[in-house]
Amino acid sequence: MIAALSMVVILAIAVWFYQTAQRLSLPALAWAIGGVIVYYGGFLFWMQVVLRSLLGESFHTHGFWLGIGMDVTAILAGAICAALFRYWVMMKKGRKPFETSF
């Protein structure tokens, strides 16, 4: 179930970056791949650095609900990283002086 949620989020991010890049006259496929890479970077950072240090031994031996919580928060962290990357890097790279909206 969580893997399906993660795949839906990855697909949504790729489509979001692809459409935004087309609208901004940027290379769409490269930006879609970049958005997915940033998502995975945020996901892995949250799981391996933040949660591993916070949970200690519970990171390896956790119950069902803690595992679900870890996965969902990692998906959210990856999505937030991708959204911030889009705003801070992508929108400024292709922004024309008159364009200020998302």
mmCIF file with all atom_site columns, C-alpha atoms in Angstrom:
data_model
loop_
_atom_site.group_PDB
_atom_site.id
_atom_site.type_symbol
_atom_site.label_atom_id
_atom_site.label_alt_id
_atom_site.label_comp_id
_atom_site.label_asym_id
_atom_site.label_entity_id
_atom_site.label_seq_id
_atom_site.pdbx_PDB_ins_code
_atom_site.Cartn_x
_atom_site.Cartn_y
_atom_site.Cartn_z
_atom_site.occupancy
_atom_site.B_iso_or_equiv
_atom_site.pdbx_formal_charge
_atom_site.auth_seq_id
_atom_site.auth_comp_id
_atom_site.auth_asym_id
_atom_site.auth_atom_id
_atom_site.pdbx_PDB_model_num
ATOM 1   C CA . MET A 1 1   ? 0.000  0.000  0.000   1.00 0.00 ? 1   MET A CA 1
ATOM 2   C CA . ILE A 1 2   ? 2.726  2.453  0.945   1.00 0.00 ? 2   ILE A CA 1
ATOM 3   C CA . ALA A 1 3   ? 4.740  1.512  -2.143  1.00 0.00 ? 3   ALA A CA 1
ATOM 4   C CA . ALA A 1 4   ? 1.701  2.332  -4.282  1.00 0.00 ? 4   ALA A CA 1
ATOM 5   C CA . LEU A 1 5   ? 1.336  5.697  -2.545  1.00 0.00 ? 5   LEU A CA 1
ATOM 6   C CA . SER A 1 6   ? 5.002  6.416  -3.156  1.00 0.00 ? 6   SER A CA 1
ATOM 7   C CA . MET A 1 7   ? 4.680  5.531  -6.841  1.00 0.00 ? 7   MET A CA 1
ATOM 8   C CA . VAL A 1 8   ? 1.646  7.802  -7.220  1.00 0.00 ? 8   VAL A CA 1
ATOM 9   C CA . VAL A 1 9   ? 3.565  10.673 -5.607  1.00 0.00 ? 9   VAL A CA 1
ATOM 10  C CA . ILE A 1 10  ? 6.596  10.042 -7.843  1.00 0.00 ? 10  ILE A CA 1
ATOM 11  C CA . LEU A 1 11  ? 4.414  10.000 -10.945 1.00 0.00 ? 11  LEU A CA 1
ATOM 12  C CA . ALA A 1 12  ? 2.631  13.194 -9.858  1.00 0.00 ? 12  ALA A CA 1
ATOM 13  C CA . ILE A 1 13  ? 5.956  14.953 -9.251  1.00 0.00 ? 13  ILE A CA 1
ATOM 14  C CA . ALA A 1 14  ? 7.323  13.848 -12.627 1.00 0.00 ? 14  ALA A CA 1
ATOM 15  C CA . VAL A 1 15  ? 4.192  15.090 -14.439 1.00 0.00 ? 15  VAL A CA 1
ATOM 16  C CA . TRP A 1 16  ? 4.185  18.340 -12.437 1.00 0.00 ? 16  TRP A CA 1
ATOM 17  C CA . PHE A 1 17  ? 7.830  19.056 -13.291 1.00 0.00 ? 17  PHE A CA 1
ATOM 18  C CA . TYR A 1 18  ? 7.341  18.014 -16.935 1.00 0.00 ? 18  TYR A CA 1
ATOM 19  C CA . GLN A 1 19  ? 4.364  20.326 -17.464 1.00 0.00 ? 19  GLN A CA 1
ATOM 20  C CA . THR A 1 20  ? 6.010  23.216 -15.653 1.00 0.00 ? 20  THR A CA 1
ATOM 21  C CA . ALA A 1 21  ? 9.175  22.831 -17.728 1.00 0.00 ? 21  ALA A CA 1
ATOM 22  C CA . GLN A 1 22  ? 7.160  22.816 -20.949 1.00 0.00 ? 22  GLN A CA 1
ATOM 23  C CA . ARG A 1 23  ? 5.357  25.963 -19.856 1.00 0.00 ? 23  ARG A CA 1
ATOM 24  C CA . LEU A 1 24  ? 8.668  27.660 -19.026 1.00 0.00 ? 24  LEU A CA 1
ATOM 25  C CA . SER A 1 25  ? 10.359 26.478 -22.274 1.00 0.00 ? 25  SER A CA 1
ATOM 26  C CA . LEU A 1 26  ? 12.865 24.331 -20.391 1.00 0.00 ? 26  LEU A CA 1
ATOM 27  C CA . PRO A 1 27  ? 13.915 20.759 -21.299 1.00 0.00 ? 27  PRO A CA 1
ATOM 28  C CA . ALA A 1 28  ? 10.912 18.905 -19.899 1.00 0.00 ? 28  ALA A CA 1
ATOM 29  C CA . LEU A 1 29  ? 12.255 15.361 -19.594 1.00 0.00 ? 29  LEU A CA 1
ATOM 30  C CA . ALA A 1 30  ? 15.440 16.494 -17.841 1.00 0.00 ? 30  ALA A CA 1
ATOM 31  C CA . TRP A 1 31  ? 13.461 18.530 -15.300 1.00 0.00 ? 31  TRP A CA 1
ATOM 32  C CA . ALA A 1 32  ? 11.014 15.667 -14.696 1.00 0.00 ? 32  ALA A CA 1
ATOM 33  C CA . ILE A 1 33  ? 13.917 13.324 -13.977 1.00 0.00 ? 33  ILE A CA 1
ATOM 34  C CA . GLY A 1 34  ? 15.504 15.990 -11.786 1.00 0.00 ? 34  GLY A CA 1
ATOM 35  C CA . GLY A 1 35  ? 12.303 16.358 -9.786  1.00 0.00 ? 35  GLY A CA 1
ATOM 36  C CA . VAL A 1 36  ? 12.167 12.618 -9.125  1.00 0.00 ? 36  VAL A CA 1
ATOM 37  C CA . ILE A 1 37  ? 15.844 12.605 -8.091  1.00 0.00 ? 37  ILE A CA 1
ATOM 38  C CA . VAL A 1 38  ? 15.241 15.449 -5.644  1.00 0.00 ? 38  VAL A CA 1
ATOM 39  C CA . TYR A 1 39  ? 12.219 13.579 -4.268  1.00 0.00 ? 39  TYR A CA 1
ATOM 40  C CA . TYR A 1 40  ? 14.338 10.479 -3.655  1.00 0.00 ? 40  TYR A CA 1
ATOM 41  C CA . GLY A 1 41  ? 17.079 12.611 -2.097  1.00 0.00 ? 41  GLY A CA 1
ATOM 42  C CA . GLY A 1 42  ? 14.659 14.093 0.419   1.00 0.00 ? 42  GLY A CA 1
ATOM 43  C CA . PHE A 1 43  ? 13.068 10.697 1.029   1.00 0.00 ? 43  PHE A CA 1
ATOM 44  C CA . LEU A 1 44  ? 16.409 8.988  1.707   1.00 0.00 ? 44  LEU A CA 1
ATOM 45  C CA . PHE A 1 45  ? 17.755 11.856 3.815   1.00 0.00 ? 45  PHE A CA 1
ATOM 46  C CA . TRP A 1 46  ? 14.661 11.734 6.013   1.00 0.00 ? 46  TRP A CA 1
ATOM 47  C CA . MET A 1 47  ? 14.760 7.947  6.364   1.00 0.00 ? 47  MET A CA 1
ATOM 48  C CA . GLN A 1 48  ? 18.479 7.375  6.755   1.00 0.00 ? 48  GLN A CA 1
ATOM 49  C CA . VAL A 1 49  ? 19.671 10.498 8.551   1.00 0.00 ? 49  VAL A CA 1
ATOM 50  C CA . VAL A 1 50  ? 16.754 11.954 10.485  1.00 0.00 ? 50  VAL A CA 1
ATOM 51  C CA . LEU A 1 51  ? 14.682 8.912  11.416  1.00 0.00 ? 51  LEU A CA 1
ATOM 52  C CA . ARG A 1 52  ? 17.647 6.605  11.954  1.00 0.00 ? 52  ARG A CA 1
ATOM 53  C CA . SER A 1 53  ? 19.177 9.055  14.437  1.00 0.00 ? 53  SER A CA 1
ATOM 54  C CA . LEU A 1 54  ? 15.842 9.803  16.156  1.00 0.00 ? 54  LEU A CA 1
ATOM 55  C CA . LEU A 1 55  ? 14.655 6.211  16.516  1.00 0.00 ? 55  LEU A CA 1
ATOM 56  C CA . GLY A 1 56  ? 17.929 4.440  17.256  1.00 0.00 ? 56  GLY A CA 1
ATOM 57  C CA . GLU A 1 57  ? 17.345 0.693  17.581  1.00 0.00 ? 57  GLU A CA 1
ATOM 58  C CA . SER A 1 58  ? 13.623 1.138  16.890  1.00 0.00 ? 58  SER A CA 1
ATOM 59  C CA . PHE A 1 59  ? 14.552 2.029  13.326  1.00 0.00 ? 59  PHE A CA 1
ATOM 60  C CA . HIS A 1 60  ? 15.417 -1.623 12.694  1.00 0.00 ? 60  HIS A CA 1
ATOM 61  C CA . THR A 1 61  ? 12.891 -3.315 14.983  1.00 0.00 ? 61  THR A CA 1
ATOM 62  C CA . HIS A 1 62  ? 9.658  -1.369 14.749  1.00 0.00 ? 62  HIS A CA 1
ATOM 63  C CA . GLY A 1 63  ? 5.995  -2.242 14.802  1.00 0.00 ? 63  GLY A CA 1
ATOM 64  C CA . PHE A 1 64  ? 3.497  -1.946 12.000  1.00 0.00 ? 64  PHE A CA 1
ATOM 65  C CA . TRP A 1 65  ? 2.217  1.553  12.796  1.00 0.00 ? 65  TRP A CA 1
ATOM 66  C CA . LEU A 1 66  ? 5.664  3.002  13.368  1.00 0.00 ? 66  LEU A CA 1
ATOM 67  C CA . GLY A 1 67  ? 6.726  1.571  10.010  1.00 0.00 ? 67  GLY A CA 1
ATOM 68  C CA . ILE A 1 68  ? 3.709  3.141  8.310   1.00 0.00 ? 68  ILE A CA 1
ATOM 69  C CA . GLY A 1 69  ? 4.468  6.467  9.992   1.00 0.00 ? 69  GLY A CA 1
ATOM 70  C CA . MET A 1 70  ? 8.105  6.303  8.929   1.00 0.00 ? 70  MET A CA 1
ATOM 71  C CA . ASP A 1 71  ? 7.149  5.636  5.312   1.00 0.00 ? 71  ASP A CA 1
ATOM 72  C CA . VAL A 1 72  ? 4.450  8.308  5.139   1.00 0.00 ? 72  VAL A CA 1
ATOM 73  C CA . THR A 1 73  ? 6.669  10.985 6.695   1.00 0.00 ? 73  THR A CA 1
ATOM 74  C CA . ALA A 1 74  ? 9.480  10.054 4.291   1.00 0.00 ? 74  ALA A CA 1
ATOM 75  C CA . ILE A 1 75  ? 7.088  10.421 1.342   1.00 0.00 ? 75  ILE A CA 1
ATOM 76  C CA . LEU A 1 76  ? 6.010  13.827 2.654   1.00 0.00 ? 76  LEU A CA 1
ATOM 77  C CA . ALA A 1 77  ? 9.626  14.907 3.178   1.00 0.00 ? 77  ALA A CA 1
ATOM 78  C CA . GLY A 1 78  ? 10.516 13.911 -0.380  1.00 0.00 ? 78  GLY A CA 1
ATOM 79  C CA . ALA A 1 79  ? 7.497  15.723 -1.808  1.00 0.00 ? 79  ALA A CA 1
ATOM 80  C CA . ILE A 1 80  ? 8.303  18.870 0.183   1.00 0.00 ? 80  ILE A CA 1
ATOM 81  C CA . CYS A 1 81  ? 11.914 18.783 -1.063  1.00 0.00 ? 81  CYS A CA 1
ATOM 82  C CA . ALA A 1 82  ? 10.711 18.456 -4.660  1.00 0.00 ? 82  ALA A CA 1
ATOM 83  C CA . ALA A 1 83  ? 8.238  21.336 -4.238  1.00 0.00 ? 83  ALA A CA 1
ATOM 84  C CA . LEU A 1 84  ? 10.903 23.582 -2.706  1.00 0.00 ? 84  LEU A CA 1
ATOM 85  C CA . PHE A 1 85  ? 13.358 22.671 -5.473  1.00 0.00 ? 85  PHE A CA 1
ATOM 86  C CA . ARG A 1 86  ? 10.724 23.534 -8.058  1.00 0.00 ? 86  ARG A CA 1
ATOM 87  C CA . TYR A 1 87  ? 10.074 26.901 -6.455  1.00 0.00 ? 87  TYR A CA 1
ATOM 88  C CA . TRP A 1 88  ? 13.669 27.888 -5.656  1.00 0.00 ? 88  TRP A CA 1
ATOM 89  C CA . VAL A 1 89  ? 15.450 26.542 -8.724  1.00 0.00 ? 89  VAL A CA 1
ATOM 90  C CA . MET A 1 90  ? 13.120 25.632 -11.565 1.00 0.00 ? 90  MET A CA 1
ATOM 91  C CA . MET A 1 91  ? 10.782 28.607 -11.423 1.00 0.00 ? 91  MET A CA 1
ATOM 92  C CA . LYS A 1 92  ? 13.667 31.060 -11.226 1.00 0.00 ? 92  LYS A CA 1
ATOM 93  C CA . LYS A 1 93  ? 15.543 29.332 -14.053 1.00 0.00 ? 93  LYS A CA 1
ATOM 94  C CA . GLY A 1 94  ? 12.698 29.717 -16.504 1.00 0.00 ? 94  GLY A CA 1
ATOM 95  C CA . ARG A 1 95  ? 10.901 32.754 -15.137 1.00 0.00 ? 95  ARG A CA 1
ATOM 96  C CA . LYS A 1 96  ? 10.322 35.585 -17.464 1.00 0.00 ? 96  LYS A CA 1
ATOM 97  C CA . PRO A 1 97  ? 10.162 39.085 -15.943 1.00 0.00 ? 97  PRO A CA 1
ATOM 98  C CA . PHE A 1 98  ? 6.379  39.263 -16.324 1.00 0.00 ? 98  PHE A CA 1
ATOM 99  C CA . GLU A 1 99  ? 5.661  35.789 -14.915 1.00 0.00 ? 99  GLU A CA 1
ATOM 100 C CA . THR A 1 100 ? 5.099  35.572 -11.178 1.00 0.00 ? 100 THR A CA 1
ATOM 101 C CA . SER A 1 101 ? 2.483  32.841 -10.703 1.00 0.00 ? 101 SER A CA 1
ATOM 102 C CA . PHE A 1 102 ? 2.938  29.108 -10.335 1.00 0.00 ? 102 PHE A CA 1
#
